[in-house]
Coordinates of C-alpha atoms in Angstrom, one line a residue:
Chain A
X28 CA -22.3 8.7 -58.4
X29 CA -18.9 7.4 -59.0
X30 CA -20.0 3.8 -58.2
X31 CA -19.6 1.8 -61.3
X32 CA -21.2 -1.6 -61.3
X33 CA -23.9 -0.7 -58.8
X34 CA -26.6 -0.5 -61.4
X35 CA -25.8 -3.7 -63.2
X36 CA -25.3 -5.4 -59.8
X37 CA -28.8 -4.4 -58.8
X38 CA -30.4 -5.9 -61.8
X39 CA -28.6 -9.1 -61.4
X40 CA -29.6 -9.2 -57.8
X41 CA -33.2 -8.9 -58.6
X42 CA -32.9 -11.8 -61.1
X43 CA -31.7 -13.9 -58.2
X44 CA -34.8 -13.1 -56.1
X45 CA -32.4 -11.3 -53.8
X46 CA -34.5 -8.4 -52.6
X47 CA -32.5 -5.3 -52.3
X48 CA -34.0 -3.0 -49.6
X49 CA -33.3 0.5 -48.5
X50 CA -32.4 1.0 -44.9
X51 CA -35.5 1.2 -42.8
X52 CA -34.6 3.3 -39.7
X53 CA -38.0 4.1 -38.4
X54 CA -39.6 0.7 -38.8
X55 CA -42.0 0.3 -35.9
X56 CA -41.0 -3.4 -35.3
X57 CA -37.3 -2.6 -35.0
X58 CA -35.7 -3.9 -31.9
X59 CA -32.4 -2.1 -32.4
X60 CA -32.7 1.3 -34.0
X61 CA -29.9 3.6 -35.2
X62 CA -30.8 7.1 -36.3
X63 CA -28.3 9.3 -38.0
X64 CA -25.4 7.8 -36.1
X65 CA -22.0 9.4 -36.6
X66 CA -18.8 8.6 -34.7
X67 CA -15.7 10.7 -34.7
X68 CA -12.6 9.7 -32.6
X69 CA -10.8 12.7 -31.5
X70 CA -8.3 12.5 -28.7
X71 CA -7.1 16.1 -29.3
X72 CA -3.6 15.0 -30.4
X73 CA -4.0 13.0 -33.6
X74 CA -6.2 14.2 -36.4
X75 CA -9.8 13.4 -35.7
X76 CA -10.9 10.1 -37.3
X77 CA -14.4 9.8 -38.8
X78 CA -15.3 6.2 -38.2
X79 CA -19.0 6.3 -39.1
X80 CA -21.2 8.9 -40.9
X81 CA -24.9 9.1 -40.7
X82 CA -25.9 5.5 -40.2
X83 CA -29.6 4.8 -39.9
X84 CA -30.7 1.2 -39.6
X85 CA -33.1 -1.1 -37.8
X86 CA -32.7 -4.7 -36.7
X87 CA -35.9 -6.6 -36.1
X88 CA -36.5 -8.9 -33.2
X89 CA -35.3 -12.4 -33.9
X90 CA -33.4 -11.3 -36.9
X91 CA -29.9 -12.5 -37.8
X92 CA -28.1 -9.5 -39.4
X93 CA -24.5 -9.5 -40.7
X94 CA -22.4 -6.5 -41.3
X95 CA -19.8 -7.0 -43.9
X96 CA -17.2 -4.7 -45.3
X97 CA -13.5 -4.1 -45.7
X98 CA -11.4 -3.2 -42.7
X99 CA -11.7 0.4 -41.6
X100 CA -15.4 0.6 -42.5
X101 CA -16.4 1.1 -38.9
X102 CA -18.2 -2.2 -38.4
X103 CA -16.5 -2.9 -35.1
X104 CA -17.3 0.6 -33.9
X105 CA -20.9 0.1 -34.9
X106 CA -21.1 -3.0 -32.8
X107 CA -19.5 -1.2 -29.9
X108 CA -22.1 1.5 -30.1
X109 CA -25.0 -0.9 -30.3
X110 CA -23.6 -2.9 -27.4
X111 CA -23.2 0.2 -25.3
X112 CA -19.4 0.2 -25.0
X113 CA -19.3 3.6 -26.6
X114 CA -21.6 6.5 -27.3
X115 CA -22.1 8.0 -30.7
X116 CA -20.8 11.5 -31.5
X117 CA -24.1 12.2 -33.2
X118 CA -27.4 10.5 -33.6
X119 CA -29.0 7.9 -31.3
X120 CA -28.8 4.2 -30.7
X121 CA -31.9 2.6 -29.1
X122 CA -32.8 -0.9 -28.1
X123 CA -36.5 -1.7 -27.5
X124 CA -37.2 2.0 -27.7
X125 CA -34.7 3.0 -25.0
X126 CA -31.5 4.9 -25.7
X127 CA -28.4 2.7 -25.1
X128 CA -26.3 4.3 -22.5
X129 CA -24.2 1.5 -21.2
X130 CA -23.5 -2.2 -21.8
X131 CA -26.2 -4.5 -20.5
X132 CA -26.3 -8.2 -19.5
X133 CA -29.4 -8.4 -21.8
X134 CA -27.2 -7.7 -24.8
X135 CA -24.0 -9.8 -24.7
X136 CA -21.0 -9.4 -27.0
X137 CA -18.8 -12.2 -28.2
X138 CA -15.4 -11.0 -29.2
X139 CA -12.9 -12.2 -31.8
X140 CA -10.3 -13.0 -29.1
X141 CA -13.0 -14.6 -27.0
X142 CA -12.7 -12.4 -24.0
X143 CA -12.4 -15.5 -21.7
X144 CA -10.9 -14.9 -18.3
X145 CA -7.7 -17.0 -18.3
X146 CA -7.7 -17.6 -14.5
X147 CA -11.1 -19.2 -14.6
X148 CA -11.9 -22.7 -15.7
X149 CA -14.4 -23.4 -18.5
X150 CA -17.1 -23.8 -15.9
X151 CA -16.3 -20.6 -14.0
X152 CA -16.1 -18.7 -17.3
X153 CA -19.5 -19.8 -18.4
X154 CA -20.8 -19.0 -14.9
X155 CA -19.6 -15.4 -14.9
X156 CA -22.8 -13.7 -16.0
X157 CA -24.9 -15.8 -13.6
X158 CA -22.7 -14.7 -10.6
X159 CA -23.6 -11.1 -10.8
X160 CA -27.3 -12.0 -10.9
X161 CA -28.8 -13.4 -7.8
X162 CA -29.2 -17.0 -8.9
X163 CA -28.7 -19.8 -6.4
X164 CA -25.5 -21.8 -6.7
X165 CA -27.2 -25.1 -7.5
X166 CA -29.3 -23.7 -10.2
X167 CA -26.3 -22.0 -11.7
X168 CA -24.3 -25.2 -11.7
X169 CA -27.1 -27.1 -13.4
X170 CA -27.5 -24.5 -16.1
X171 CA -23.7 -24.1 -16.7
X172 CA -23.2 -27.9 -17.0
X173 CA -26.1 -28.2 -19.4
X174 CA -24.7 -25.5 -21.6
X175 CA -21.2 -26.8 -21.6
X176 CA -22.6 -30.2 -22.6
X177 CA -24.6 -28.4 -25.3
X178 CA -21.4 -27.0 -26.9
X179 CA -19.7 -30.3 -26.6
X180 CA -17.1 -29.4 -23.9
X181 CA -18.2 -31.6 -21.1
X182 CA -14.8 -33.3 -20.9
X183 CA -13.1 -29.9 -20.5
X184 CA -15.3 -28.4 -17.8
X185 CA -12.4 -27.9 -15.4
X186 CA -9.8 -26.9 -18.0
X187 CA -8.4 -23.4 -18.3
X188 CA -8.7 -21.5 -21.6
X189 CA -5.1 -21.8 -22.5
X190 CA -5.5 -25.6 -22.6
X191 CA -8.2 -25.3 -25.3
X192 CA -8.0 -24.8 -29.0
X193 CA -9.3 -21.6 -30.6
X194 CA -12.6 -23.2 -31.7
X195 CA -13.2 -24.6 -28.2
X196 CA -12.5 -21.2 -26.6
X197 CA -15.1 -19.6 -28.8
X198 CA -17.5 -22.4 -27.8
X199 CA -16.9 -21.4 -24.2
X200 CA -17.6 -17.8 -25.1
X201 CA -20.8 -18.7 -26.8
X202 CA -22.0 -20.8 -23.9
X203 CA -21.1 -17.9 -21.5
X204 CA -23.3 -15.6 -23.6
X205 CA -26.2 -18.1 -23.8
X206 CA -26.1 -18.7 -20.0
X207 CA -27.6 -15.3 -19.3
X208 CA -30.3 -15.8 -21.9
X209 CA -29.7 -12.5 -23.7
X210 CA -32.2 -10.7 -25.9
X211 CA -29.4 -9.8 -28.4
X212 CA -26.0 -11.3 -29.1
X213 CA -23.5 -9.1 -30.8
X214 CA -20.6 -10.9 -32.4
X215 CA -17.5 -9.0 -33.5
X216 CA -15.6 -11.2 -36.0
X217 CA -16.2 -14.2 -33.7
X218 CA -14.6 -16.7 -36.0
X219 CA -11.9 -14.4 -37.4
X220 CA -8.9 -16.2 -36.0
X221 CA -10.1 -19.8 -36.6
X222 CA -9.1 -22.2 -39.4
X223 CA -11.6 -22.8 -42.3
X224 CA -13.0 -26.1 -41.1
X225 CA -13.5 -25.0 -37.5
X226 CA -15.1 -21.9 -38.9
X227 CA -17.7 -23.8 -40.8
X228 CA -18.4 -26.1 -38.0
X229 CA -18.9 -23.2 -35.6
X230 CA -21.1 -21.3 -38.1
X231 CA -23.5 -24.2 -38.0
X232 CA -23.3 -24.3 -34.2
X233 CA -24.0 -20.6 -33.9
X234 CA -27.1 -21.0 -36.1
X235 CA -28.3 -24.0 -34.1
X236 CA -27.6 -22.7 -30.7
X237 CA -28.5 -19.0 -31.0
X238 CA -31.6 -19.5 -32.9
X239 CA -33.1 -22.0 -30.5
X240 CA -34.5 -19.2 -28.4
X241 CA -35.1 -16.7 -31.1
X242 CA -32.2 -14.6 -30.0
X243 CA -31.6 -11.5 -32.2
X244 CA -28.0 -11.6 -33.6
X245 CA -25.8 -9.0 -35.0
X246 CA -22.6 -10.3 -36.5
X247 CA -19.7 -8.4 -37.9
X248 CA -17.5 -10.2 -40.4
X249 CA -15.2 -9.6 -43.4
X250 CA -16.0 -13.1 -44.7
X251 CA -18.8 -12.8 -47.2
X252 CA -19.4 -16.5 -47.3
X253 CA -20.0 -16.5 -43.6
X254 CA -22.5 -13.8 -43.9
X255 CA -24.4 -15.5 -46.8
X256 CA -24.5 -18.8 -44.8
X257 CA -25.8 -17.2 -41.6
X258 CA -27.7 -14.0 -42.2
X259 CA -31.3 -13.0 -42.8
X260 CA -30.0 -9.7 -44.0
X261 CA -26.5 -8.6 -45.0
X262 CA -25.5 -5.0 -44.7
X263 CA -22.6 -4.0 -46.9
X264 CA -20.5 -1.1 -45.5
X265 CA -17.9 1.1 -47.2
X266 CA -15.0 2.8 -45.5
X267 CA -13.8 6.4 -45.2
X268 CA -16.0 7.2 -43.2
X269 CA -18.1 4.1 -42.7
X270 CA -21.5 4.2 -44.4
X271 CA -24.1 1.6 -45.3
X272 CA -23.7 0.9 -49.0
X273 CA -26.4 -1.6 -49.4
X274 CA -28.7 -4.1 -47.8
X275 CA -29.4 -7.6 -49.1
X276 CA -32.1 -9.9 -47.8
X277 CA -31.2 -13.5 -48.1
X278 CA -34.2 -15.8 -48.5
X279 CA -32.5 -19.2 -48.7
X280 CA -33.8 -21.6 -46.1
X281 CA -31.4 -23.1 -43.5
X282 CA -29.3 -25.1 -43.5
X283 CA -27.9 -23.4 -46.6
X284 CA -25.9 -25.4 -49.1
X285 CA -22.6 -23.7 -49.6
X286 CA -22.2 -25.5 -52.9
X287 CA -25.5 -24.5 -54.4
X288 CA -25.7 -22.2 -57.4
X289 CA -27.9 -19.8 -55.5
X290 CA -25.4 -19.6 -52.6
X291 CA -22.6 -18.8 -55.1
X292 CA -24.7 -16.2 -56.9
X293 CA -25.6 -14.5 -53.6
X294 CA -22.0 -14.5 -52.5
X295 CA -20.9 -12.9 -55.8
X296 CA -23.6 -10.3 -55.6
X297 CA -22.5 -9.2 -52.1
X298 CA -18.9 -9.4 -53.1
X299 CA -19.5 -7.2 -56.2
X300 CA -21.2 -4.7 -53.9
X301 CA -18.2 -4.7 -51.6
X302 CA -15.5 -4.5 -54.3
X303 CA -17.3 -1.8 -56.3
X304 CA -16.0 0.8 -54.0
X305 CA -12.5 -0.3 -53.3
Chain B
X3 CA 21.0 -33.6 -12.6
X4 CA 23.5 -31.7 -14.9
X5 CA 22.7 -28.5 -12.9
X6 CA 23.4 -30.3 -9.7
X7 CA 26.8 -31.5 -10.9
X8 CA 27.7 -28.0 -12.1
X9 CA 26.7 -26.6 -8.7
X10 CA 28.8 -29.1 -6.9
X11 CA 31.8 -28.3 -9.1
X12 CA 31.4 -24.6 -8.3
X13 CA 31.1 -25.2 -4.6
X14 CA 34.1 -27.5 -4.6
X15 CA 36.1 -24.9 -6.5
X16 CA 35.3 -22.1 -4.1
X17 CA 36.2 -24.4 -1.1
X18 CA 39.5 -25.2 -2.8
X19 CA 40.4 -21.5 -3.4
X20 CA 39.3 -20.7 0.1
X21 CA 41.5 -23.4 1.7
X22 CA 44.3 -22.7 -0.8
X23 CA 44.4 -19.0 0.2
X24 CA 44.8 -19.9 3.8
X25 CA 47.6 -22.4 3.1
X26 CA 49.5 -20.0 0.8
X27 CA 48.9 -16.8 2.7
X28 CA 49.2 -18.2 6.2
X29 CA 46.4 -15.9 7.4
X30 CA 45.4 -16.2 11.1
X31 CA 42.1 -18.1 11.6
X32 CA 40.5 -14.9 13.1
X33 CA 41.1 -13.0 9.8
X34 CA 40.0 -15.8 7.5
X35 CA 38.7 -18.9 9.2
X36 CA 39.4 -22.1 7.3
X37 CA 36.4 -24.3 6.0
X38 CA 37.1 -26.9 8.7
X39 CA 36.8 -24.4 11.4
X40 CA 33.6 -23.1 9.9
X41 CA 32.2 -26.6 9.8
X42 CA 33.1 -27.0 13.5
X43 CA 31.4 -23.7 14.2
X44 CA 28.3 -25.0 12.5
X45 CA 28.4 -28.1 14.6
X46 CA 28.8 -26.1 17.7
X47 CA 25.8 -23.7 17.2
X48 CA 23.7 -26.6 15.8
X49 CA 24.3 -28.7 18.9
X50 CA 23.7 -25.8 21.3
X51 CA 20.5 -25.0 19.5
X52 CA 21.5 -21.3 18.9
X53 CA 21.4 -21.7 15.1
X54 CA 17.8 -23.0 15.0
X55 CA 16.8 -20.3 17.4
X56 CA 18.3 -17.5 15.4
X57 CA 16.9 -18.8 12.2
X58 CA 13.4 -19.1 13.6
X59 CA 13.5 -15.6 14.9
X60 CA 14.8 -14.3 11.6
X61 CA 12.1 -16.2 9.7
X62 CA 9.3 -14.9 11.9
X63 CA 10.4 -11.3 11.4
X64 CA 11.0 -11.8 7.7
X65 CA 7.6 -13.2 7.0
X66 CA 5.8 -10.7 9.2
X67 CA 7.6 -7.8 7.4
X68 CA 7.4 -9.3 3.9
X69 CA 3.8 -10.5 4.0
X70 CA 2.5 -7.3 5.5
X71 CA 4.4 -5.4 2.8
X72 CA 2.8 -7.6 0.1
X73 CA -0.7 -7.2 1.5
X74 CA -0.5 -3.4 1.9
X75 CA 1.5 -2.9 -1.4
X76 CA -1.0 -4.9 -3.4
X77 CA -4.0 -3.2 -1.8
X78 CA -2.6 0.4 -2.2
X79 CA -1.3 -0.5 -5.6
X80 CA -4.7 -1.6 -6.9
X81 CA -6.3 1.6 -5.6
X82 CA -3.5 3.9 -7.0
X83 CA -3.5 2.1 -10.3
X84 CA -7.2 2.3 -10.7
X85 CA -7.6 5.9 -9.6
X86 CA -5.4 7.8 -12.1
X87 CA -5.7 11.1 -10.3
X88 CA -4.6 9.6 -7.0
X89 CA -1.6 8.1 -8.5
X90 CA -0.7 11.3 -10.3
X91 CA -0.5 12.9 -6.8
X92 CA 1.2 10.0 -5.0
X93 CA 3.7 8.9 -7.7
X94 CA 6.2 11.8 -7.1
X95 CA 6.2 11.1 -3.4
X96 CA 6.8 7.4 -3.9
X97 CA 9.6 8.1 -6.3
X98 CA 11.3 10.4 -3.7
X99 CA 10.8 7.8 -0.9
X100 CA 11.8 4.8 -2.9
X101 CA 15.6 5.5 -3.4
X102 CA 16.1 6.1 0.3
X103 CA 17.7 2.9 1.7
X104 CA 15.4 1.3 4.3
X105 CA 18.3 1.5 6.7
X106 CA 18.2 5.3 6.6
X107 CA 15.0 5.1 8.5
X108 CA 16.8 3.4 11.3
X109 CA 17.3 6.3 13.7
X110 CA 13.5 7.1 13.7
X111 CA 12.5 3.4 13.8
X112 CA 14.6 2.9 17.0
X113 CA 13.3 6.1 18.6
X114 CA 9.7 5.1 17.8
X115 CA 9.8 1.4 18.4
X116 CA 13.0 0.7 20.5
X117 CA 15.2 -2.4 20.1
X118 CA 13.7 -5.8 19.4
X119 CA 11.5 -7.5 16.8
X120 CA 9.9 -4.4 15.4
X121 CA 12.9 -2.4 13.9
X122 CA 14.1 -5.3 11.8
X123 CA 10.5 -6.1 10.8
X124 CA 9.9 -2.5 9.8
X125 CA 13.1 -2.4 7.7
X126 CA 12.1 -5.6 6.0
X127 CA 8.7 -4.1 5.4
X128 CA 10.0 -0.9 3.8
X129 CA 12.4 -2.8 1.5
X130 CA 9.6 -5.1 0.2
X131 CA 6.8 -2.5 0.1
X132 CA 8.0 -0.3 -2.8
X133 CA 8.7 -3.1 -5.4
X134 CA 5.2 -4.6 -4.6
X135 CA 3.5 -1.2 -4.8
X136 CA 5.1 -0.2 -8.0
X137 CA 4.6 -3.5 -9.8
X138 CA 0.9 -3.6 -8.7
X139 CA 0.3 0.0 -9.9
X140 CA 1.9 -0.8 -13.3
X141 CA 0.0 -4.0 -13.7
X142 CA -3.3 -2.4 -12.8
X143 CA -2.8 0.4 -15.3
X144 CA -1.9 -2.1 -18.0
X145 CA -4.8 -4.5 -17.5
X146 CA -6.2 -5.9 -20.7
X147 CA -9.2 -3.7 -21.5
X148 CA -11.0 -6.7 -22.9
X149 CA -11.5 -8.1 -19.4
X150 CA -13.0 -4.8 -18.3
X151 CA -15.3 -4.8 -21.3
X152 CA -16.4 -8.4 -20.5
X153 CA -17.0 -7.4 -16.9
X154 CA -19.1 -4.4 -17.8
X155 CA -21.1 -6.5 -20.3
X156 CA -21.8 -9.2 -17.7
X157 CA -22.7 -6.7 -15.0
X158 CA -19.7 -7.3 -12.7
X159 CA -19.5 -4.1 -10.5
X160 CA -17.3 -3.0 -7.7
X161 CA -16.2 -4.4 -5.3
X162 CA -16.5 -7.7 -7.2
X163 CA -14.8 -6.0 -10.2
X164 CA -11.7 -5.6 -8.1
X165 CA -11.7 -9.1 -6.5
X166 CA -13.0 -11.2 -9.3
X167 CA -11.6 -9.4 -12.4
X168 CA -8.8 -6.9 -11.8
X169 CA -6.8 -8.7 -9.1
X170 CA -6.8 -12.1 -10.8
X171 CA -6.1 -10.5 -14.2
X172 CA -3.0 -8.7 -13.0
X173 CA -1.8 -11.3 -10.4
X174 CA 0.7 -13.0 -12.7
X175 CA 2.3 -9.6 -13.3
X176 CA 2.3 -8.7 -9.6
X177 CA 4.1 -11.9 -8.8
X178 CA 7.2 -10.5 -10.6
X179 CA 7.1 -7.6 -8.0
X180 CA 6.7 -10.1 -5.2
X181 CA 9.8 -11.9 -6.4
X182 CA 11.9 -8.7 -6.5
X183 CA 10.6 -7.6 -3.1
X184 CA 11.5 -11.0 -1.6
X185 CA 15.1 -10.6 -2.7
X186 CA 15.4 -7.0 -1.5
X187 CA 13.7 -7.8 1.9
X188 CA 16.0 -10.7 2.5
X189 CA 19.1 -8.6 1.9
X190 CA 17.9 -5.8 4.2
X191 CA 16.8 -8.2 6.8
X192 CA 20.5 -8.7 7.8
X193 CA 21.0 -4.9 8.1
X194 CA 17.9 -4.6 10.2
X195 CA 18.9 -7.3 12.6
X196 CA 22.5 -6.1 12.8
X197 CA 21.3 -2.6 13.9
X198 CA 18.2 -3.1 15.9
X199 CA 17.9 -6.6 17.3
X200 CA 19.3 -8.9 20.0
X201 CA 18.6 -12.1 18.1
X202 CA 18.4 -13.5 14.6
X203 CA 21.0 -14.2 11.9
X204 CA 22.0 -10.5 11.5
X205 CA 22.5 -10.3 15.2
X206 CA 24.5 -13.5 15.2
X207 CA 27.0 -11.8 12.8
X208 CA 27.5 -8.8 15.1
X209 CA 27.6 -11.0 18.2
X210 CA 30.2 -13.4 16.7
X211 CA 32.3 -10.5 15.5
X212 CA 32.3 -9.0 19.0
X213 CA 33.5 -12.3 20.3
X214 CA 36.2 -12.6 17.6
X215 CA 34.4 -15.7 16.3
X216 CA 34.8 -15.1 12.6
X217 CA 34.0 -18.7 11.9
X218 CA 30.5 -18.1 13.3
X219 CA 30.2 -15.0 11.1
X220 CA 30.8 -17.2 8.1
X221 CA 28.3 -19.7 9.4
X222 CA 25.6 -17.0 9.6
X223 CA 26.6 -15.7 6.1
X224 CA 26.3 -19.2 4.6
X225 CA 23.0 -19.8 6.4
X226 CA 21.6 -16.5 5.0
X227 CA 22.8 -17.4 1.5
X228 CA 21.3 -20.9 1.5
X229 CA 17.9 -19.7 3.0
X230 CA 17.8 -16.9 0.4
X231 CA 18.4 -19.4 -2.4
X232 CA 15.6 -21.6 -1.1
X233 CA 13.1 -18.7 -0.9
X234 CA 14.1 -17.6 -4.4
X235 CA 13.5 -21.1 -5.8
X236 CA 10.2 -21.3 -3.9
X237 CA 8.9 -18.1 -5.4
X238 CA 10.0 -19.2 -8.9
X239 CA 7.8 -22.2 -8.4
X240 CA 5.0 -20.0 -7.1
X241 CA 5.4 -17.8 -10.2
X242 CA 5.0 -20.8 -12.5
X243 CA 2.0 -22.0 -10.6
X244 CA 0.4 -18.5 -10.7
X245 CA 1.0 -18.4 -14.5
X246 CA -0.6 -21.8 -14.9
X247 CA -3.6 -21.3 -12.8
X248 CA -4.2 -17.6 -13.1
X249 CA -2.5 -16.6 -16.3
X250 CA -2.5 -17.2 -20.0
X251 CA -0.6 -20.4 -19.6
X252 CA 2.9 -21.7 -18.6
X253 CA 5.7 -19.5 -19.9
X254 CA 7.2 -21.1 -23.0

């Protein structure tokens, strides 16, 4: 109701072999499971802010899921809930069948502003997650050096974050996340502050690096092209309060050709879905 | 180089005014000793070894008082900044104690500790403690929440959270407090040594006055000023270093 273009968009989508699926909250194979999640921010002073309303959704093991939507649609809140930084006002978030109560080193988040510790060198930043686990120093050093080499920063191993470009910093953050071999990586607008070329290069690296070990990835972005390039499934969200508007399954094989007709059609279909509500 | 030239011009000007005043006003040397006499005084206490002795005593007390104030101020500041409730209780007390000049504690300090090294050290400690405490509390409360998020995510728990995340994260901000404290402590060092010590640069001023050696008073004053300047420059360098190694980069 009141959503013009949805019907026509749907038929076009099916023409494109883009399978439109309903949310599947109770899917048995879901690794991350959200049931009826609502989030209200109420500090008692300002009017309460309804960030998310009744979100139900499942992410399968090994899947690459992208949340797209305009700002204010609650996608960052959603990631914060899944990563355990916040608890939902209503509903439940579970990973592997267990309710998420706190952040875990098994589920690492990569932030838009990298979250690197400025007083630590590249090496020490990548090592952070290994320090709190009981891993011998030599083993740690080997692992860290291999990862830094893997993200192409071997010449910057003893640099501090401020000496690196934005793209290099995000590479450090990715290496730091991979170092603890997480089950899930959450990414909150990880490439949001990078220039277009660096973005594209890093999108390819994220695919190559994170999929090597079959890591499940949940990425939040406002960039539809990024979502189409990376995702197995794209979840379109709408604001006020944040809801899931639609889910697209992207079937194109990797590495996807950004110039292909299918890529353009998929991007347009997702964009139409997003703009239909604004 | 340009700065050095400007500094030399300033120093030459003050010397000229100083000497000029004496020539014009014909003040007796005891009331306003001429530069030449002060220079002679410097030579005298340098040769006798008294200057070095006083300076070393002063430095020892100063660093004992200042460094212990830094250590305690940072430690308590971290705890008070982290435990919101504790700070709500202690903050009013701190704000009542802080405006009391460290010298006002003097009667008690002498009764408790007598005359000697301790009173001056305690006064230096008090004057440095509050700036360090307050800047540490403020910095702890304003820590970038992203660092805490990252720490939680990667399983960094107390006490490592304090030593590996919070302290280094706020250290560049604490250094500003350390700088303020250094200046305050150096100023009150003179008062502490004038009141409660039998040695040191503050005592040298009192002792010289009692012997009507105003030239030596000026010698002590100049020594205090020059050493203060050196410490100030040193901590500025330390601040830059801290920003480079611990912080978000060199200040623009």
